[in-house]
GROMACS .gro file of C-alpha atoms in nm:
model
  274
    1MET     CA    1   1.857  -0.836   1.335
    2THR     CA    2   1.933  -0.504   1.503
    3VAL     CA    3   1.699  -0.332   1.749
    4THR     CA    4   1.648  -0.052   1.498
    5ARG     CA    5   1.539  -0.293   1.228
    6ARG     CA    6   1.307  -0.479   1.463
    7THR     CA    7   1.145  -0.147   1.557
    8GLN     CA    8   1.096  -0.062   1.191
    9LEU     CA    9   0.941  -0.402   1.122
   10VAL     CA   10   0.696  -0.367   1.408
   11LYS     CA   11   0.586  -0.033   1.264
   12LEU     CA   12   0.477  -0.212   0.946
   13GLY     CA   13   0.190  -0.370   1.138
   14TRP     CA   14   0.140  -0.091   1.392
   15MET     CA   15   0.016   0.162   1.141
   16ALA     CA   16  -0.245  -0.074   0.998
   17SER     CA   17  -0.365  -0.174   1.347
   18ILE     CA   18  -0.420   0.189   1.443
   19LEU     CA   19  -0.636   0.233   1.133
   20ALA     CA   20  -0.865  -0.042   1.257
   21LEU     CA   21  -0.966   0.174   1.553
   22SER     CA   22  -1.123   0.430   1.321
   23ILE     CA   23  -1.368   0.198   1.141
   24LEU     CA   24  -1.710   0.360   1.089
   25GLY     CA   25  -2.012   0.258   0.886
   26ALA     CA   26  -1.948   0.529   0.630
   27ARG     CA   27  -2.097   0.560   0.284
   28ARG     CA   28  -1.882   0.405   0.015
   29LEU     CA   29  -1.674   0.663  -0.173
   30ALA     CA   30  -1.598   0.628  -0.541
   31SER     CA   31  -1.241   0.535  -0.625
   32THR     CA   32  -1.038   0.839  -0.727
   33MET     CA   33  -0.704   0.671  -0.786
   34PRO     CA   34  -0.480   0.833  -1.048
   35ASN     CA   35  -0.387   0.630  -1.354
   36THR     CA   36  -0.014   0.645  -1.282
   37LEU     CA   37   0.190   0.567  -0.971
   38PRO     CA   38   0.455   0.785  -0.808
   39PRO     CA   39   0.809   0.670  -0.895
   40ALA     CA   40   0.891   0.348  -0.710
   41LEU     CA   41   1.173   0.313  -0.460
   42THR     CA   42   1.440   0.087  -0.609
   43VAL     CA   43   1.696  -0.099  -0.399
   44PRO     CA   44   1.976  -0.217  -0.632
   45PRO     CA   45   2.128  -0.563  -0.581
   46LEU     CA   46   2.467  -0.596  -0.415
   47THR     CA   47   2.595  -0.840  -0.679
   48THR     CA   48   2.504  -0.915  -1.041
   49HIS     CA   49   2.132  -0.855  -1.091
   50THR     CA   50   1.955  -1.178  -1.188
   51ALA     CA   51   1.618  -1.153  -1.008
   52THR     CA   52   1.369  -0.894  -0.882
   53VAL     CA   53   1.123  -0.878  -0.594
   54LEU     CA   54   0.841  -0.632  -0.643
   55PHE     CA   55   0.689  -0.577  -0.297
   56ILE     CA   56   0.365  -0.384  -0.243
   57HIS     CA   57   0.303  -0.201   0.085
   58GLY     CA   58  -0.016  -0.196   0.288
   59LEU     CA   59  -0.276   0.071   0.366
   60GLY     CA   60  -0.133   0.395   0.499
   61ASP     CA   61   0.226   0.295   0.431
   62THR     CA   62   0.473   0.366   0.148
   63GLY     CA   63   0.742   0.166  -0.024
   64ASP     CA   64   0.993   0.317   0.219
   65GLY     CA   65   0.833   0.116   0.500
   66TRP     CA   66   0.975  -0.204   0.350
   67ARG     CA   67   1.324  -0.072   0.274
   68PRO     CA   68   1.463  -0.221   0.600
   69VAL     CA   69   1.341  -0.565   0.494
   70ALA     CA   70   1.496  -0.530   0.148
   71ASP     CA   71   1.828  -0.425   0.306
   72MET     CA   72   1.815  -0.714   0.553
   73PHE     CA   73   1.744  -0.972   0.282
   74GLN     CA   74   2.017  -0.838   0.055
   75ALA     CA   75   2.270  -0.877   0.337
   76ASP     CA   76   2.222  -1.253   0.299
   77PRO     CA   77   2.472  -1.376   0.035
   78GLY     CA   78   2.202  -1.605  -0.104
   79LEU     CA   79   1.985  -1.305  -0.196
   80SER     CA   80   2.242  -1.038  -0.279
   81HIS     CA   81   2.156  -1.077  -0.650
   82VAL     CA   82   1.799  -0.956  -0.597
   83LYS     CA   83   1.683  -0.609  -0.689
   84TRP     CA   84   1.387  -0.479  -0.488
   85VAL     CA   85   1.120  -0.255  -0.640
   86LEU     CA   86   0.904  -0.093  -0.370
   87PRO     CA   87   0.619   0.103  -0.531
   88HIS     CA   88   0.426   0.380  -0.359
   89SER     CA   89   0.048   0.386  -0.392
   90PRO     CA   90  -0.135   0.712  -0.464
   91SER     CA   91  -0.321   0.881  -0.178
   92ILE     CA   92  -0.699   0.844  -0.202
   93LYS     CA   93  -0.999   0.883   0.028
   94VAL     CA   94  -1.058   0.565   0.227
   95THR     CA   95  -1.416   0.509   0.339
   96ALA     CA   96  -1.330   0.281   0.632
   97ASN     CA   97  -1.101   0.550   0.771
   98MET     CA   98  -1.369   0.821   0.788
   99GLY     CA   99  -1.304   0.921   0.428
  100LEU     CA  100  -0.959   1.055   0.512
  101GLU     CA  101  -0.702   1.061   0.236
  102MET     CA  102  -0.407   0.826   0.274
  103PRO     CA  103  -0.181   0.597   0.068
  104SER     CA  104  -0.404   0.317  -0.059
  105TRP     CA  105  -0.418   0.083  -0.358
  106PHE     CA  106  -0.800   0.090  -0.356
  107ASP     CA  107  -1.088   0.210  -0.140
  108ILE     CA  108  -1.194  -0.007   0.155
  109THR     CA  109  -1.546   0.032   0.288
  110SER     CA  110  -1.513  -0.205   0.582
  111PHE     CA  111  -1.238  -0.413   0.739
  112GLY     CA  112  -1.493  -0.693   0.766
  113PHE     CA  113  -1.427  -0.764   0.396
  114ASP     CA  114  -1.787  -0.877   0.351
  115CYS     CA  115  -1.901  -0.571   0.157
  116GLU     CA  116  -1.881  -0.439  -0.197
  117GLU     CA  117  -1.522  -0.414  -0.318
  118ASP     CA  118  -1.361  -0.130  -0.509
  119GLU     CA  119  -1.316  -0.336  -0.821
  120THR     CA  120  -1.226  -0.036  -1.035
  121GLY     CA  121  -0.949   0.068  -0.798
  122MET     CA  122  -0.817  -0.287  -0.767
  123LEU     CA  123  -0.801  -0.344  -1.142
  124ARG     CA  124  -0.641  -0.004  -1.198
  125SER     CA  125  -0.371  -0.085  -0.943
  126ALA     CA  126  -0.318  -0.432  -1.091
  127HIS     CA  127  -0.261  -0.268  -1.427
  128ALA     CA  128  -0.006  -0.029  -1.276
  129ILE     CA  129   0.176  -0.316  -1.102
  130ASN     CA  130   0.181  -0.513  -1.428
  131GLN     CA  131   0.350  -0.213  -1.587
  132LEU     CA  132   0.625  -0.239  -1.325
  133ILE     CA  133   0.662  -0.609  -1.408
  134SER     CA  134   0.685  -0.518  -1.778
  135ALA     CA  135   0.957  -0.264  -1.701
  136GLU     CA  136   1.165  -0.534  -1.531
  137ILE     CA  137   1.116  -0.771  -1.825
  138ASP     CA  138   1.212  -0.496  -2.069
  139SER     CA  139   1.531  -0.440  -1.868
  140GLY     CA  140   1.631  -0.802  -1.925
  141VAL     CA  141   1.487  -0.989  -1.624
  142PRO     CA  142   1.274  -1.285  -1.739
  143PRO     CA  143   0.931  -1.316  -1.571
  144GLU     CA  144   1.032  -1.647  -1.411
  145ARG     CA  145   1.291  -1.449  -1.211
  146ILE     CA  146   1.040  -1.194  -1.076
  147VAL     CA  147   0.850  -1.238  -0.749
  148VAL     CA  148   0.543  -1.024  -0.674
  149GLY     CA  149   0.456  -0.983  -0.307
  150GLY     CA  150   0.290  -0.758  -0.055
  151PHE     CA  151   0.164  -0.699   0.296
  152SER     CA  152  -0.206  -0.668   0.390
  153GLN     CA  153  -0.370  -0.460   0.117
  154GLY     CA  154  -0.051  -0.510  -0.082
  155ALA     CA  155  -0.086  -0.887  -0.038
  156ALA     CA  156  -0.435  -0.870  -0.189
  157MET     CA  157  -0.291  -0.680  -0.485
  158SER     CA  158  -0.003  -0.925  -0.528
  159LEU     CA  159  -0.249  -1.217  -0.541
  160LEU     CA  160  -0.479  -1.042  -0.787
  161THR     CA  161  -0.192  -0.933  -1.010
  162GLY     CA  162   0.015  -1.251  -0.994
  163LEU     CA  163  -0.273  -1.494  -1.044
  164SER     CA  164  -0.424  -1.304  -1.337
  165SER     CA  165  -0.109  -1.192  -1.519
  166GLU     CA  166  -0.042  -1.340  -1.862
  167ARG     CA  167   0.326  -1.362  -1.765
  168LYS     CA  168   0.422  -1.651  -1.539
  169VAL     CA  169   0.621  -1.493  -1.258
  170ALA     CA  170   0.853  -1.684  -1.026
  171GLY     CA  171   0.609  -1.667  -0.737
  172ILE     CA  172   0.373  -1.468  -0.518
  173VAL     CA  173   0.416  -1.355  -0.157
  174ALA     CA  174   0.108  -1.272   0.054
  175LEU     CA  175   0.171  -1.153   0.410
  176SER     CA  176  -0.138  -1.088   0.625
  177GLY     CA  177  -0.361  -1.064   0.320
  178TRP     CA  178  -0.676  -1.199   0.160
  179VAL     CA  179  -0.807  -1.297  -0.184
  180PRO     CA  180  -0.991  -1.006  -0.349
  181LEU     CA  181  -1.261  -1.016  -0.617
  182ARG     CA  182  -1.358  -1.375  -0.550
  183HIS     CA  183  -1.667  -1.341  -0.765
  184LYS     CA  184  -1.452  -1.321  -1.075
  185LEU     CA  185  -1.098  -1.427  -0.982
  186LYS     CA  186  -1.154  -1.782  -1.103
  187ALA     CA  187  -1.243  -1.648  -1.448
  188MET     CA  188  -0.951  -1.403  -1.437
  189ALA     CA  189  -0.692  -1.660  -1.329
  190SER     CA  190  -0.428  -1.732  -1.591
  191ARG     CA  191  -0.336  -2.080  -1.710
  192HIS     CA  192  -0.025  -2.050  -1.490
  193ALA     CA  193  -0.216  -1.985  -1.166
  194THR     CA  194  -0.226  -2.344  -1.045
  195SER     CA  195   0.151  -2.394  -1.083
  196LEU     CA  196   0.280  -2.076  -0.918
  197PRO     CA  197   0.472  -2.096  -0.589
  198ILE     CA  198   0.280  -1.891  -0.330
  199PHE     CA  199   0.423  -1.804   0.011
  200TRP     CA  200   0.137  -1.709   0.247
  201GLY     CA  201   0.212  -1.592   0.600
  202HIS     CA  202  -0.054  -1.487   0.851
  203GLY     CA  203  -0.074  -1.401   1.220
  204THR     CA  204  -0.313  -1.613   1.425
  205HIS     CA  205  -0.406  -1.308   1.635
  206ASP     CA  206  -0.456  -1.062   1.349
  207PRO     CA  207  -0.732  -0.817   1.456
  208LEU     CA  208  -0.757  -0.646   1.118
  209VAL     CA  209  -0.732  -0.910   0.846
  210LYS     CA  210  -0.860  -1.185   1.069
  211PHE     CA  211  -0.709  -1.532   1.061
  212GLU     CA  212  -1.037  -1.683   0.941
  213PHE     CA  213  -1.024  -1.456   0.635
  214ALA     CA  214  -0.690  -1.613   0.548
  215LEU     CA  215  -0.832  -1.964   0.595
  216ASP     CA  216  -1.132  -1.878   0.377
  217SER     CA  217  -0.900  -1.739   0.111
  218ILE     CA  218  -0.685  -2.052   0.114
  219GLU     CA  219  -0.993  -2.274   0.078
  220PHE     CA  220  -1.114  -2.061  -0.212
  221LEU     CA  221  -0.783  -2.091  -0.396
  222LYS     CA  222  -0.772  -2.466  -0.334
  223ASN     CA  223  -1.133  -2.556  -0.412
  224ARG     CA  224  -1.240  -2.294  -0.665
  225VAL     CA  225  -0.920  -2.210  -0.851
  226GLY     CA  226  -0.757  -2.552  -0.813
  227ILE     CA  227  -0.427  -2.443  -0.660
  228PRO     CA  228  -0.255  -2.724  -0.465
  229THR     CA  229  -0.077  -2.688  -0.131
  230THR     CA  230   0.285  -2.747  -0.041
  231THR     CA  231   0.525  -2.690   0.249
  232LEU     CA  232   0.849  -2.508   0.319
  233SER     CA  233   1.031  -2.841   0.334
  234ALA     CA  234   1.011  -2.876  -0.046
  235PRO     CA  235   1.369  -2.880  -0.180
  236ASP     CA  236   1.328  -2.646  -0.477
  237ALA     CA  237   1.096  -2.425  -0.679
  238ALA     CA  238   0.937  -2.726  -0.851
  239GLY     CA  239   0.832  -2.866  -0.514
  240LEU     CA  240   0.704  -2.527  -0.398
  241LYS     CA  241   0.438  -2.497  -0.670
  242GLY     CA  242   0.114  -2.417  -0.490
  243ILE     CA  243   0.021  -2.251  -0.162
  244CYS     CA  244   0.275  -2.269   0.119
  245PHE     CA  245   0.061  -2.152   0.414
  246ASN     CA  246   0.250  -2.055   0.729
  247THR     CA  247   0.107  -1.924   1.056
  248TYR     CA  248   0.271  -1.712   1.325
  249SER     CA  249   0.174  -1.611   1.677
  250THR     CA  250   0.136  -1.240   1.603
  251GLY     CA  251  -0.118  -0.975   1.510
  252HIS     CA  252  -0.133  -0.764   1.193
  253SER     CA  253   0.243  -0.749   1.154
  254THR     CA  254   0.538  -0.955   1.049
  255THR     CA  255   0.783  -1.141   1.270
  256GLU     CA  256   1.148  -1.240   1.254
  257LYS     CA  257   1.046  -1.606   1.208
  258GLU     CA  258   0.814  -1.520   0.920
  259LEU     CA  259   1.085  -1.319   0.747
  260ASP     CA  260   1.336  -1.602   0.798
  261ASP     CA  261   1.087  -1.846   0.642
  262LEU     CA  262   1.030  -1.609   0.351
  263LYS     CA  263   1.402  -1.569   0.302
  264GLY     CA  264   1.444  -1.945   0.272
  265TRP     CA  265   1.152  -1.967   0.029
  266LEU     CA  266   1.298  -1.693  -0.192
  267LYS     CA  267   1.634  -1.869  -0.207
  268LYS     CA  268   1.459  -2.170  -0.360
  269VAL     CA  269   1.228  -1.977  -0.594
  270ILE     CA  270   1.485  -1.727  -0.730
  271PRO     CA  271   1.821  -1.883  -0.636
  272SER     CA  272   2.150  -1.715  -0.713
  273ARG     CA  273   2.294  -1.803  -1.054
  274GLU     CA  274   2.652  -1.718  -0.965
   0.00000   0.00000   0.00000
């Protein structure tokens, strides 16, 4: 990995960490998210297109923030067949950031995640992300060749969308995220939820989406939704069904080791067909 790419990857977590400094006990603002998303950034595959990764950015970021990762993964011959779709969220007022407007998939009232959630905003975004999945299916990519993933707020959206979608996707990626809408996710979960491969990566020193939030989320998925656990050592997609939970010595960011682990996981879940 080049120095430039490493710098860009560090920025993925840096922006979210800065936001944590501005947390105030502000009054919850109503979600004002538009019904449609801006056009997504698309990174075409380098070889014949047989799989798609739809990756959802975090708070304050855009799809462009993950373009370096898409480029890096495509440079691996084992993932050159993958098209990347990097959607951009609308800009809305975020309560936890003093009500300032910024790219966000839903309103956040507190980074403690123990308060009322913006259910309307979350469900609206899940619907928009499902439309992107439908567009890929309509273009000829079967759902079992589509991975839905995200970072931080985007990870929460990937879990909500992937676990509740009527289409069984190839897998879900959650980096530095948490399970949203726990009070109803069990009822929303599709019949496929317990057999989906889920790659979960989290920093043990995360100051924003704290490590214990990840552990609580994993326990919820295991005990309440009935999703089993697995490990990266599984030889193929069949063995990766369930939660593959991986920890890294970092904060609210990704690392080269985490991305290497994710790359290996993707090669098993959506392997090249050439």
